[in-house]
Short mmCIF file of C-alpha atoms and ligand atoms in Angstrom, two decimals:
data_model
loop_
_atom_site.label_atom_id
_atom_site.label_comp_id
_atom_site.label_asym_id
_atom_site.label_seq_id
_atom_site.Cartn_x
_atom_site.Cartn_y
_atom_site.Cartn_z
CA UNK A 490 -77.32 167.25 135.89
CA UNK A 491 -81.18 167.47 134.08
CA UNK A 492 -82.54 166.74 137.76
CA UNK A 493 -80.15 169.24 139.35
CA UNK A 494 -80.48 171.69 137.08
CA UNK A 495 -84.94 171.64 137.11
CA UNK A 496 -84.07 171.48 140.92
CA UNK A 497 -82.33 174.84 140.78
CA UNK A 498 -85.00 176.24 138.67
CA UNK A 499 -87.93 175.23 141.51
CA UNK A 500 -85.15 176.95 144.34
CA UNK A 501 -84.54 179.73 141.98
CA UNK A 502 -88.58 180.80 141.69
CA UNK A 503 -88.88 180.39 145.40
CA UNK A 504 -86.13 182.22 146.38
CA UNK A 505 -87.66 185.37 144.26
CA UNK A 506 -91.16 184.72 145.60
CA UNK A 507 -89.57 185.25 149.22
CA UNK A 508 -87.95 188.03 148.48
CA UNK A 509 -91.34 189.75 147.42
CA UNK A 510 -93.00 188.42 150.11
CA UNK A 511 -90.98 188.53 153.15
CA UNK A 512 -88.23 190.24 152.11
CA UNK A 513 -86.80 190.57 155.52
CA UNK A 514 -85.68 186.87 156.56
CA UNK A 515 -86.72 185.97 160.05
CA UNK A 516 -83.28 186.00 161.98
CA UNK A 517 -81.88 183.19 163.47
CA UNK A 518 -80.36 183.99 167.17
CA UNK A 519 -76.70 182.04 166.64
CA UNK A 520 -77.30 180.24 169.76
CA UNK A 521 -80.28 178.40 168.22
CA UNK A 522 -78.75 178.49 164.60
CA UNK A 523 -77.90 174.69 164.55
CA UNK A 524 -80.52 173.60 166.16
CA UNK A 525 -83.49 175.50 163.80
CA UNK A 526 -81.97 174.10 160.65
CA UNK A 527 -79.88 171.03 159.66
CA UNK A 528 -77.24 171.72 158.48
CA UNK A 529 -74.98 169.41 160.34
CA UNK A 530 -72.91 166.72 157.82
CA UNK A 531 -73.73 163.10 158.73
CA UNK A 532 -72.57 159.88 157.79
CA UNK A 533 -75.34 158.72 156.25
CA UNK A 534 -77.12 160.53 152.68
CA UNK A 535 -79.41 162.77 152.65
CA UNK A 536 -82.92 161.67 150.98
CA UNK A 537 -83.93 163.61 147.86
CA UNK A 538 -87.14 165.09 149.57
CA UNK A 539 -85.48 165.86 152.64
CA UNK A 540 -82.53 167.50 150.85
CA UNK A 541 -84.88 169.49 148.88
CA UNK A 542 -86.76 171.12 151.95
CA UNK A 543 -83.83 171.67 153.59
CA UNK A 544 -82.45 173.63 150.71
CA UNK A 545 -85.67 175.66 150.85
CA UNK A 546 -85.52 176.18 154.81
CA UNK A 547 -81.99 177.76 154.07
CA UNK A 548 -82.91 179.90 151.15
CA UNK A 549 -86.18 181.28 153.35
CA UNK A 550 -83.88 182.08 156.34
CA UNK A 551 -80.80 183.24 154.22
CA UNK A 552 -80.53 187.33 154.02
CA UNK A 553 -82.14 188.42 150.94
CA UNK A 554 -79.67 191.13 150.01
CA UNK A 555 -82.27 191.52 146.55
CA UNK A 556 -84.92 192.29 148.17
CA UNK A 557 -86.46 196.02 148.01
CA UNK A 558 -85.96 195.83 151.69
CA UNK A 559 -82.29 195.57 151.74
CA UNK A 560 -79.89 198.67 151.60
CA UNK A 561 -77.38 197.39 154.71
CA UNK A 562 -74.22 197.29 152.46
CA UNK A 563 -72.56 198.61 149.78
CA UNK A 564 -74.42 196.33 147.04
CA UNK A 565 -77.51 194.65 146.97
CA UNK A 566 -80.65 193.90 144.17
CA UNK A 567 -79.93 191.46 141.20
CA UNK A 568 -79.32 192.69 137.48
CA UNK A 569 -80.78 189.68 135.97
CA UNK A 570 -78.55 189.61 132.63
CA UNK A 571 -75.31 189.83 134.72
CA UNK A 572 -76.68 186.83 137.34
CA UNK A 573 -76.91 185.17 134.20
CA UNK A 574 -73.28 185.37 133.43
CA UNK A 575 -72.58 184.08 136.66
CA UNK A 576 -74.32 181.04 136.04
CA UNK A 577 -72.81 180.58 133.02
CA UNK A 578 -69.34 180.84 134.58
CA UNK A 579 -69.94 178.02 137.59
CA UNK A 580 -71.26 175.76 134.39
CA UNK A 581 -68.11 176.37 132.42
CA UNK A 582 -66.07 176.25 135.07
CA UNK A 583 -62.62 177.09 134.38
CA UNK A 584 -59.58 178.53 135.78
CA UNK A 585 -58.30 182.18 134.62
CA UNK A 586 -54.76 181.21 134.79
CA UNK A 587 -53.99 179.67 130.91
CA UNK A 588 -55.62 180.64 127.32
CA UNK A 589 -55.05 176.85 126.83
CA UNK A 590 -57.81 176.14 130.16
CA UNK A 591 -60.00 179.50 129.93
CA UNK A 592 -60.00 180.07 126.16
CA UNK A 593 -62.25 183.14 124.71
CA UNK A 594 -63.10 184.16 128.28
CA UNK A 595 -59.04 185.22 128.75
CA UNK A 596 -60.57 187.40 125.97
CA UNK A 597 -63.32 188.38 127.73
CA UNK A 598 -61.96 189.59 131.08
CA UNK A 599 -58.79 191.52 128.85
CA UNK A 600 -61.53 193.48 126.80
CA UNK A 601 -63.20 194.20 130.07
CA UNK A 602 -59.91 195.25 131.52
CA UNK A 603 -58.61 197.68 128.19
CA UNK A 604 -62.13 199.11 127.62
CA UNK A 605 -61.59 200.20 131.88
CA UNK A 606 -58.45 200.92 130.77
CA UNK A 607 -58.82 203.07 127.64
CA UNK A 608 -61.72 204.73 129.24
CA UNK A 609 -60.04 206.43 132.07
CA UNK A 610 -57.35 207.50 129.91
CA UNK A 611 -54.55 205.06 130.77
CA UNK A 612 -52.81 204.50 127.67
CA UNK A 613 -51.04 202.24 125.74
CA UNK A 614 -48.98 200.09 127.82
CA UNK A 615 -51.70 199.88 130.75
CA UNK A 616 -53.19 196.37 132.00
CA UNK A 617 -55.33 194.86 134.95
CA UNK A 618 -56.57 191.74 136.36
CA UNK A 619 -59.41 190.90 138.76
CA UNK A 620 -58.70 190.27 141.87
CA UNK A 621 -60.70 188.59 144.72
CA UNK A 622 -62.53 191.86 146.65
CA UNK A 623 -61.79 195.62 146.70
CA UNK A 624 -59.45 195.25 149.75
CA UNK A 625 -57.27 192.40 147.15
CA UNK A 626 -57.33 195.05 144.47
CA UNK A 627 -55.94 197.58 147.36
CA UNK A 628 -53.19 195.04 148.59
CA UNK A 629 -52.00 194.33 144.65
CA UNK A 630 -51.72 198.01 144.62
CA UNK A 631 -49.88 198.44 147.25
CA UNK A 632 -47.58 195.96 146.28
CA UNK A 633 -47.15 196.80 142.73
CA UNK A 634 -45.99 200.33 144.75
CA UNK A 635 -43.35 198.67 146.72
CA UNK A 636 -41.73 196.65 144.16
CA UNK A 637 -41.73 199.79 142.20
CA UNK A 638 -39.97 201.39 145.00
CA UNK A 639 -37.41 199.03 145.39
CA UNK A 640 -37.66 196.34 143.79
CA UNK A 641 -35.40 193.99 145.61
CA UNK A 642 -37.55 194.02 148.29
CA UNK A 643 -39.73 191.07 146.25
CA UNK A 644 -36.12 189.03 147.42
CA UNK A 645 -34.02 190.67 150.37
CA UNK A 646 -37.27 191.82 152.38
CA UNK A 647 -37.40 195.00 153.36
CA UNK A 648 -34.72 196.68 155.05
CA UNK A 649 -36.15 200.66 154.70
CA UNK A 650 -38.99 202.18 156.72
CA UNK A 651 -41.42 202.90 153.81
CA UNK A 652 -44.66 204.90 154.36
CA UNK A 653 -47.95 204.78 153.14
CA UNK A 654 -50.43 207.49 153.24
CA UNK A 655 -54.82 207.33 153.45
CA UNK A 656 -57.41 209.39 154.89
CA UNK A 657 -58.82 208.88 157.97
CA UNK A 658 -61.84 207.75 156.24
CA UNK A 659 -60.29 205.05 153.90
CA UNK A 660 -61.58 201.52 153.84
CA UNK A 661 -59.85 199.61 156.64
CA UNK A 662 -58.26 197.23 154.25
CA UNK A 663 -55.29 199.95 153.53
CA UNK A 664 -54.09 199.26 157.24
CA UNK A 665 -54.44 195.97 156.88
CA UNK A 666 -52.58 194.95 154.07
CA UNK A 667 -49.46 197.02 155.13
CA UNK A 668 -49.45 194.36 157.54
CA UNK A 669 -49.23 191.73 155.19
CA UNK A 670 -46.72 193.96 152.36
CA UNK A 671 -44.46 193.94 155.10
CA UNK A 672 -44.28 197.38 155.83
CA UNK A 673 -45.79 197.24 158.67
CA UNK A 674 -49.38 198.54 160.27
CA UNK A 675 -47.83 201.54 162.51
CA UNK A 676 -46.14 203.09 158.92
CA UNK A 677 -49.94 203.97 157.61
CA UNK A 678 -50.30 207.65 157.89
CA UNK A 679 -54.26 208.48 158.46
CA UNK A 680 -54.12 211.43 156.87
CA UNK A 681 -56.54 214.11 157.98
CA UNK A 682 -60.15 214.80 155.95
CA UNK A 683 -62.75 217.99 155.53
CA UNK A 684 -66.27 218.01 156.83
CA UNK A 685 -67.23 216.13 153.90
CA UNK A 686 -64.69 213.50 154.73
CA UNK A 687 -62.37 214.63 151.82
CA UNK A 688 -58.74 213.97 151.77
CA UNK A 689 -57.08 217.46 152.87
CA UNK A 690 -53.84 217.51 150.55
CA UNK A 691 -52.11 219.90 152.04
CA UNK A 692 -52.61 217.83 155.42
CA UNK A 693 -51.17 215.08 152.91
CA UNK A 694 -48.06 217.26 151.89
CA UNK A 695 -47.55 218.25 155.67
CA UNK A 696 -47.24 214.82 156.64
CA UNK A 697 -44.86 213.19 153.83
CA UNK A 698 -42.70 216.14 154.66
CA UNK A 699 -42.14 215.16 158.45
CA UNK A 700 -41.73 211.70 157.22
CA UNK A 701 -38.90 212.52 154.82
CA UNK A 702 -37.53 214.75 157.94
CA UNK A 703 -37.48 211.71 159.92
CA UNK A 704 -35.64 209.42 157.17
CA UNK A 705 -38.30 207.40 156.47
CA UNK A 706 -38.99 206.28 152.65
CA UNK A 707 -42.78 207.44 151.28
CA UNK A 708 -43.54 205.61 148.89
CA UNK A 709 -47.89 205.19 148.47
CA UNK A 710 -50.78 206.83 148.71
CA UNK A 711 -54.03 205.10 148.67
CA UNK A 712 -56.97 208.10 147.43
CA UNK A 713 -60.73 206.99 147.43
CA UNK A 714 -63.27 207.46 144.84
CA UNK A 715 -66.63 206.87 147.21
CA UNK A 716 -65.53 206.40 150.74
CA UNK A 717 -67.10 203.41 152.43
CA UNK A 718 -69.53 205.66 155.15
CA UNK A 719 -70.08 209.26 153.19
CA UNK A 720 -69.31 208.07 149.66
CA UNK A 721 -66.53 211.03 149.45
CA UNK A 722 -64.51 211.78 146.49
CA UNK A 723 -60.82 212.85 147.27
CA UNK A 724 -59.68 215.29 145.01
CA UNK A 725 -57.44 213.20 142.66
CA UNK A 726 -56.02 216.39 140.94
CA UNK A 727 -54.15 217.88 144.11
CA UNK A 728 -53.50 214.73 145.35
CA UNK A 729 -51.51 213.43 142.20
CA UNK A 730 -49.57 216.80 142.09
CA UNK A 731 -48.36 216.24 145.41
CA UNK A 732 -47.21 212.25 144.56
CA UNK A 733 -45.47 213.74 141.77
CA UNK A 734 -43.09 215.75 143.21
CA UNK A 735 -42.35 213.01 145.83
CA UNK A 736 -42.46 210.27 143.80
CA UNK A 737 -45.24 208.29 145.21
CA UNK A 738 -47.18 205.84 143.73
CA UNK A 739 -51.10 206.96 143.88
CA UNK A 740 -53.73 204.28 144.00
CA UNK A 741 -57.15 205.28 143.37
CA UNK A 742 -59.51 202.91 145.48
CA UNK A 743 -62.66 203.22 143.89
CA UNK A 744 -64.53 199.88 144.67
CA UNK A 745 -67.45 201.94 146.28
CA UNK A 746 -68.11 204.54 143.51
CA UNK A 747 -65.19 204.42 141.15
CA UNK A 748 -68.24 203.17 138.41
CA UNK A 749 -68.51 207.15 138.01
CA UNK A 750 -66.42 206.56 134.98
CA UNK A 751 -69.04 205.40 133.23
CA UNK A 752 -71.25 208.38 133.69
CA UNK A 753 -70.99 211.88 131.50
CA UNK A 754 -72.94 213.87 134.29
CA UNK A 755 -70.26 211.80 137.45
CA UNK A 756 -67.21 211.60 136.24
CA UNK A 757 -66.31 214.91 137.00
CA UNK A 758 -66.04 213.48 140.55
CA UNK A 759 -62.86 211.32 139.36
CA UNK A 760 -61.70 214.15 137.64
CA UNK A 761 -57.54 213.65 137.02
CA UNK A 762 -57.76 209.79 137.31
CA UNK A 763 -55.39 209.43 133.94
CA UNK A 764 -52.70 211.06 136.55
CA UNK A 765 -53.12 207.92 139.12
CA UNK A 766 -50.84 204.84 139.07
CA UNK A 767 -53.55 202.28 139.80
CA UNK A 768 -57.37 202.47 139.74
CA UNK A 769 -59.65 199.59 141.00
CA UNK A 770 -63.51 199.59 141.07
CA UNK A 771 -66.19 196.63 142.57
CA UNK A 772 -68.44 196.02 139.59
CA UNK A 773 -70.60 194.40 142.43
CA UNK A 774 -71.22 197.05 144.15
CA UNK A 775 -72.29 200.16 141.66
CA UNK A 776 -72.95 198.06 138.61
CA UNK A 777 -74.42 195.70 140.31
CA UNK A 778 -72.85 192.01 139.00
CA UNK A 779 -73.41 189.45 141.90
CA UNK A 780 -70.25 188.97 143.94
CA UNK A 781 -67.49 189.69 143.36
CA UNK A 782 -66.46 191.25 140.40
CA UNK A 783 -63.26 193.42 141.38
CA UNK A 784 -60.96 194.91 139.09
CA UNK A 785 -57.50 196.81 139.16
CA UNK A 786 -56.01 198.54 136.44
CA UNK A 787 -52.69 200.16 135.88
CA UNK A 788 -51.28 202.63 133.84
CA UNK A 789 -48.02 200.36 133.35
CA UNK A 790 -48.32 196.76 132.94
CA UNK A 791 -44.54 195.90 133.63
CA UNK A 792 -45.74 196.58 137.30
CA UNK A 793 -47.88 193.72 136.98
CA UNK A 794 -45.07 191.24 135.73
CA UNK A 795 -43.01 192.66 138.44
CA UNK A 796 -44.84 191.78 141.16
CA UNK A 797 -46.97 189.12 140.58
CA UNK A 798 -45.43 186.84 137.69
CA UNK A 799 -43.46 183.68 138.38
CA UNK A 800 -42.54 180.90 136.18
CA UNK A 801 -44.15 177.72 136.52
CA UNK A 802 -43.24 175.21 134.08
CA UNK A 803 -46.25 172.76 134.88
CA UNK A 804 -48.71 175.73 134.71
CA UNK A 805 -47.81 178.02 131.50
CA UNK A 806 -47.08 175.02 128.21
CA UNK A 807 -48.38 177.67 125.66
CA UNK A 808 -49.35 180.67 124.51
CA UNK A 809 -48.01 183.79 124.71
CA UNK A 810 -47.93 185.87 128.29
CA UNK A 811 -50.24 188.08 127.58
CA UNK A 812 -52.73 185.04 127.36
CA UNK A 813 -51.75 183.40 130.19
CA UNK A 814 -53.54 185.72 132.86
CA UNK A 815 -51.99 184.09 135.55
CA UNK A 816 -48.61 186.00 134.92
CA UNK A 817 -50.18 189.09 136.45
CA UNK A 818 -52.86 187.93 139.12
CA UNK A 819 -52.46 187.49 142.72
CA UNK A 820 -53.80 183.39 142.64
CA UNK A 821 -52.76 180.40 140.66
CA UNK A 822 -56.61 178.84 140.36
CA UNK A 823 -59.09 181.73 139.81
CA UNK A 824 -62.38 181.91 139.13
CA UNK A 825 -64.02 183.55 136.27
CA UNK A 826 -65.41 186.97 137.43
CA UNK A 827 -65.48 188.59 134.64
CA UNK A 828 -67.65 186.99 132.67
CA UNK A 829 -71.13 188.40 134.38
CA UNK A 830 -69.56 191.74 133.98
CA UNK A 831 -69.20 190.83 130.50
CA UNK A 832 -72.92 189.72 129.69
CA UNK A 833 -74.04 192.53 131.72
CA UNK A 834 -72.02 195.43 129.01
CA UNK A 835 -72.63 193.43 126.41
CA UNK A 836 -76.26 193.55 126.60
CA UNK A 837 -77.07 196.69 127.58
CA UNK A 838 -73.80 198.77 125.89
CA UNK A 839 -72.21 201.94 127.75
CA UNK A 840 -75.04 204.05 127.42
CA UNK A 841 -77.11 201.10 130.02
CA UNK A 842 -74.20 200.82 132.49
CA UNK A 843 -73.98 204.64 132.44
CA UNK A 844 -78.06 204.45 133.45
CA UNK A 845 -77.35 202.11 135.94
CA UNK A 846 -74.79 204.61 137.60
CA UNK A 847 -77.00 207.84 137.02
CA UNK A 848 -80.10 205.95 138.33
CA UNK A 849 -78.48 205.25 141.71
CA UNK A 850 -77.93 209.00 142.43
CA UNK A 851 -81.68 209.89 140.96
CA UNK A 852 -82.51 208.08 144.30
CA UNK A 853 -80.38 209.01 146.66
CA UNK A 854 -81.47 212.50 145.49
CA UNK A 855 -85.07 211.31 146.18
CA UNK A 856 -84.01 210.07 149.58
CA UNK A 857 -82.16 213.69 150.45
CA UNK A 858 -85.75 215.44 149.21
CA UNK A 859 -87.44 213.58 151.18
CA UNK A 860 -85.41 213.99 154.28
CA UNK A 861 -84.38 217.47 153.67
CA UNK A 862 -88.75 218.19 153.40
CA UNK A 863 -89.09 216.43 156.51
CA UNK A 864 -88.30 218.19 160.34
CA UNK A 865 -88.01 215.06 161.93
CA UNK A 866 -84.65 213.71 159.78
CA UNK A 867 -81.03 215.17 160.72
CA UNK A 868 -79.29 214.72 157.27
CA UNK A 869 -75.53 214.06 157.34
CA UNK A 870 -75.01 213.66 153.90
CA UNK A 871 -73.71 215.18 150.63
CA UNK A 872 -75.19 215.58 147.02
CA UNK A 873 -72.91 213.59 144.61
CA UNK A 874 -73.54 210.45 147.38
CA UNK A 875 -75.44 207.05 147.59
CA UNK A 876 -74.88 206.80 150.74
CA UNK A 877 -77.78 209.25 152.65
CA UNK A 878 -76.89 209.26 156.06
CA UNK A 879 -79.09 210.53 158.28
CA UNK A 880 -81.13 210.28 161.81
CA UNK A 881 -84.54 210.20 162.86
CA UNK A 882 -86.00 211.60 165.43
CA UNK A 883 -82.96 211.78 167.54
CA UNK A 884 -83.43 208.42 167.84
CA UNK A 885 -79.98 206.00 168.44
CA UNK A 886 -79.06 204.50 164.79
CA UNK A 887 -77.67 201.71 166.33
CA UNK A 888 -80.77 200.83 168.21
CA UNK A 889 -83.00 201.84 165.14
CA UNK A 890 -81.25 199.51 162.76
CA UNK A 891 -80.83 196.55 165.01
CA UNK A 892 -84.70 196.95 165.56
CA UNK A 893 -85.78 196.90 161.91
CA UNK A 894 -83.32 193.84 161.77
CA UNK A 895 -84.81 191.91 164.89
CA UNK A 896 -88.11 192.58 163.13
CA UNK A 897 -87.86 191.74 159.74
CA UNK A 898 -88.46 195.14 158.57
CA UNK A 899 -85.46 197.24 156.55
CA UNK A 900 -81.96 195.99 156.38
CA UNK A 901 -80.19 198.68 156.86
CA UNK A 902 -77.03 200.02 158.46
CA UNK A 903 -75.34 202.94 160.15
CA UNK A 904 -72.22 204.49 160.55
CA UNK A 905 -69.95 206.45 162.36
CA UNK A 906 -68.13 210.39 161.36
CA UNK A 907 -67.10 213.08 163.44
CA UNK A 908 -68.80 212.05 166.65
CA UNK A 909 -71.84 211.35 164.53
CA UNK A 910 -73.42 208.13 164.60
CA UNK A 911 -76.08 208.16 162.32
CA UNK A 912 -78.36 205.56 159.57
CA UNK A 913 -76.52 204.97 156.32
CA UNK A 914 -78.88 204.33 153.56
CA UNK A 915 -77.53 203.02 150.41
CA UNK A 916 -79.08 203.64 147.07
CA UNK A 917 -76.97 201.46 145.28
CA UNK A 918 -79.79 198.75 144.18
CA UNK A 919 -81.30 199.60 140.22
CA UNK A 920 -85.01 197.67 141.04
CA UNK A 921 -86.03 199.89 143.54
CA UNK A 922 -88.07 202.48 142.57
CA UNK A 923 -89.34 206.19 143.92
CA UNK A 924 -92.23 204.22 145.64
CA UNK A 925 -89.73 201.87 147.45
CA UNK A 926 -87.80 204.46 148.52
CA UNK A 927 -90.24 206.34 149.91
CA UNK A 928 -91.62 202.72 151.31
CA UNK A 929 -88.18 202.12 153.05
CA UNK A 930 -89.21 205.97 155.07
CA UNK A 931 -92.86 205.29 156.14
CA UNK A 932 -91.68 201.21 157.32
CA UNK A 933 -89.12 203.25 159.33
CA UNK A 934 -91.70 205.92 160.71
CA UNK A 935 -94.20 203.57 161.23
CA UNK A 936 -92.21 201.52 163.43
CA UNK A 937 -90.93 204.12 165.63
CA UNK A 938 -94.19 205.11 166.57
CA UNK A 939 -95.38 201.41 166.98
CA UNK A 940 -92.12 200.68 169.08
CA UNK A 941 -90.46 201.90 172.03
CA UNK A 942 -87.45 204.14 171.49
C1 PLP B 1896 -66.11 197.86 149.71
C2 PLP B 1896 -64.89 198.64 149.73
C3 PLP B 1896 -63.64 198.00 149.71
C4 PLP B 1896 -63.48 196.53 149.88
O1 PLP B 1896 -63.99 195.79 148.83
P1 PLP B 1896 -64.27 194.23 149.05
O2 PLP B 1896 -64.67 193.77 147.70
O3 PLP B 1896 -65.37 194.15 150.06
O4 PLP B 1896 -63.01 193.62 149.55
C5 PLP B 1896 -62.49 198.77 149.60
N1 PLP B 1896 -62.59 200.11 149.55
C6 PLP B 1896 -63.77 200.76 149.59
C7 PLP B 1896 -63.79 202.25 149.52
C8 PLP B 1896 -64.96 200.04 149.70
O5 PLP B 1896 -66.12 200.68 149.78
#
């Protein structure tokens, strides 16, 4: 392990040293992928030497999504104290199912999970897990929402038309896992938004009212915290009044910006999330832990048991259940995601995590200065967003941001609202600075006017 470990070290430095200097990998055409690097699995051993370069050939042409120069997805940059926990984790390697396998890091995920808990408001008898990605967090919710509905369904199937509700600018995972709940794709209202891509509730009320008309059963709605293009808050306050007199469950999908809770001057934007059945947020995307770090809390934990416990004599020998974190996740083998969250709070308290979440609008408000100063930039965005969308010049996005890409310039994506298509720039990375930002602008306009458009 000694050699390994000094091995990962040299690999380590090198990777940071290209991200500094060409932060922008080279891309590979997929046609020629196999061919430019070998990667193909032989018979024979690979030589120590040889290995070693090849490692390096893949880390120089690998994305570097910590580079200064990336700001394509919702996460990106490296928080060096929560990497660390991550390392820590693979070393340690265990499973989160048993206290008897995982130990004190059962402890450390469930003080993760109350302190989410206790901090939105939850209560007493509230729980979580962590769940493999935002859109795994969304499927446990809906399926903590259909067992609450009925919960024979977990045995008979379904026999009832039950009906879901999202806006139309809700991640795309909603759809998707009605597909696998067994309701059924075509039973996901897409309920319509604002200009600012808000949730209209009264469009939400209009709809659940047909629905009953019809016969059919409602029985979820998914809100968003931070949707994935604008980084739009639904208002969580009308919406929950509204699943209250129908009896819905209401599922706050904040894996995008639901970190707000850690902020004084953001929460306001989550405002009424102690009134939803189910919160989840992607530490890896706001608080920036490496991948992935999702978690799901909810305000009852018997909805937990409900849904995802089974026995298993082989598995659970001791301990009591609420040790045994397997009772309430959606795998048997799990990895440990919660520790890097953990080293990351740990070291730099509430008061760093809430910096982390207040720096991340500082520069998307620098971004919207600068673009809002500038003639030449159509702004599509709102204040209270890291996501600054915006055009250039009139220029195609699409064709803007698969130039920078061909040419090793920005990572960076765009996206799609009302008709608009338009550059999405996310602030969501804590090392870059006011000089980067304003970096990432001149790259852009200096390439335009080098480049054909
Ligand atoms: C990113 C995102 C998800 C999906 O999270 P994964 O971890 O990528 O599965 C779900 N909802 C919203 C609003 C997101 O932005």
């Amino acid at each position: 392990m000694h050699d390994d470990l000094k091995l990962f070290i040299e690999l380590a430095e090198f990777l940071i040293s290209e991200e500094t200097n060409n932060p922008v990998a080279i891309p590979i055409d997929t046609k020629k992928l196999y061919d430019t690097i070998d990667i193909e699995l032989h018979d024979e051993p690979t030589i120590d030497d040889t290995f070693k370069d090849t490692l390096k050939e893949i880390i120089r042409s690998t994305p570097k999504t910590a580079s200064k120069a990336f700001f394509n997805q919702l996460f990106g940059g490296r928080i060096s104290r929560a990497t660390l926990g991550d390392l820590l984790a693979v070393m340690l390697n265990n499973s989160m199912y048993t206290y008897k396998v995982a130990g004190v890091q059962v402890g450390i995920e469930k003080i993760i999970l109350q302190s989410i808990c206790e901090r939105i408001g939850y209560g007493e008898n509230s729980d979580g897990t962590i769940a493999p990605g935002g859109s795994m967090c969304n499927y446990m919710a809906m399926l903590m929402a259909r067992d609450a509905f009925d919960a024979s369904i977990r045995n008979e199937g379904m026999s009832k038309t039950l009906i879901a509700y999202t806006s139309d600018t809700s991640h795309y995972s909603v759809t998707k896992n009605a597909s696998f709940v067994g309701i059924g794709r075509h039973q996901v209202r897409s309920v319509k938004t604002n200009a600012k891509g808000e949730m209209l509730p009264e469009e939400l009320e209009l709809q659940i009212k047909e629905d009953l008309d019809k016969g059919y059963h409602p029985f979820f709605v998914n809100a968003t915290a931070g949707t994935t293009v604008l980084g739009a808050f639904d208002d969580v306050v009308k919406i929950s009044q509204i699943c209250k007199v129908h009896h819905l469950w209401l599922h706050l999908d904040g894996a995008y910006c639901g970190s707000v809770i850690f902020s004084k001057q953001y929460k306001h934007l989550v405002e009424g999330i102690a009134l939803t059945d189910s919160f989840s947020v992607n530490a890896h995307k706001m608080l920036g832990t490496p991948l992935g770090c999702s978690i799901i809390v909810t305000k009852d934990k018997k909805h937990l048991y409900q849904s995802f416990s089974n026995d298993a004599d082989y598995l659970y020998q001791t301990d009591d259940d609420a040790f045994n974190l397997g009772k309430t996740s959606l795998q048997c083998g799990r990895r440990n995601d919660a520790l890097k969250l953990w080293t990351l709070w740990k070291s730099v308290g509430n008061n760093g995590l809430e910096k982390i979440v207040d720096y991340q609008f500082y520069l998307a408000n620098v971004a919207r200065d600068y673009i809002r100063s500038n003639s030449d930039y159509t702004l599509y965005s709102f204040d209270n967003s890291i996501s600054v969308c915006f055009n250039y010049k009139g220029i195609s996005a699409e064709s803007l941001c698969t130039k920078l890409y061909e040419h090793s310039k920005l990572m960076v994506g765009y996206g799609t609202f009302r008709g608009n298509t338009f550059v999405r720039l996310v602030t969501i990375n804590t090392q870059v600075e006011e000089k980067d930002m304003l970096l990432f602008f001149k790259t852009l306009e200096n390439f335009v006017d080098s480049e054909d458009f």
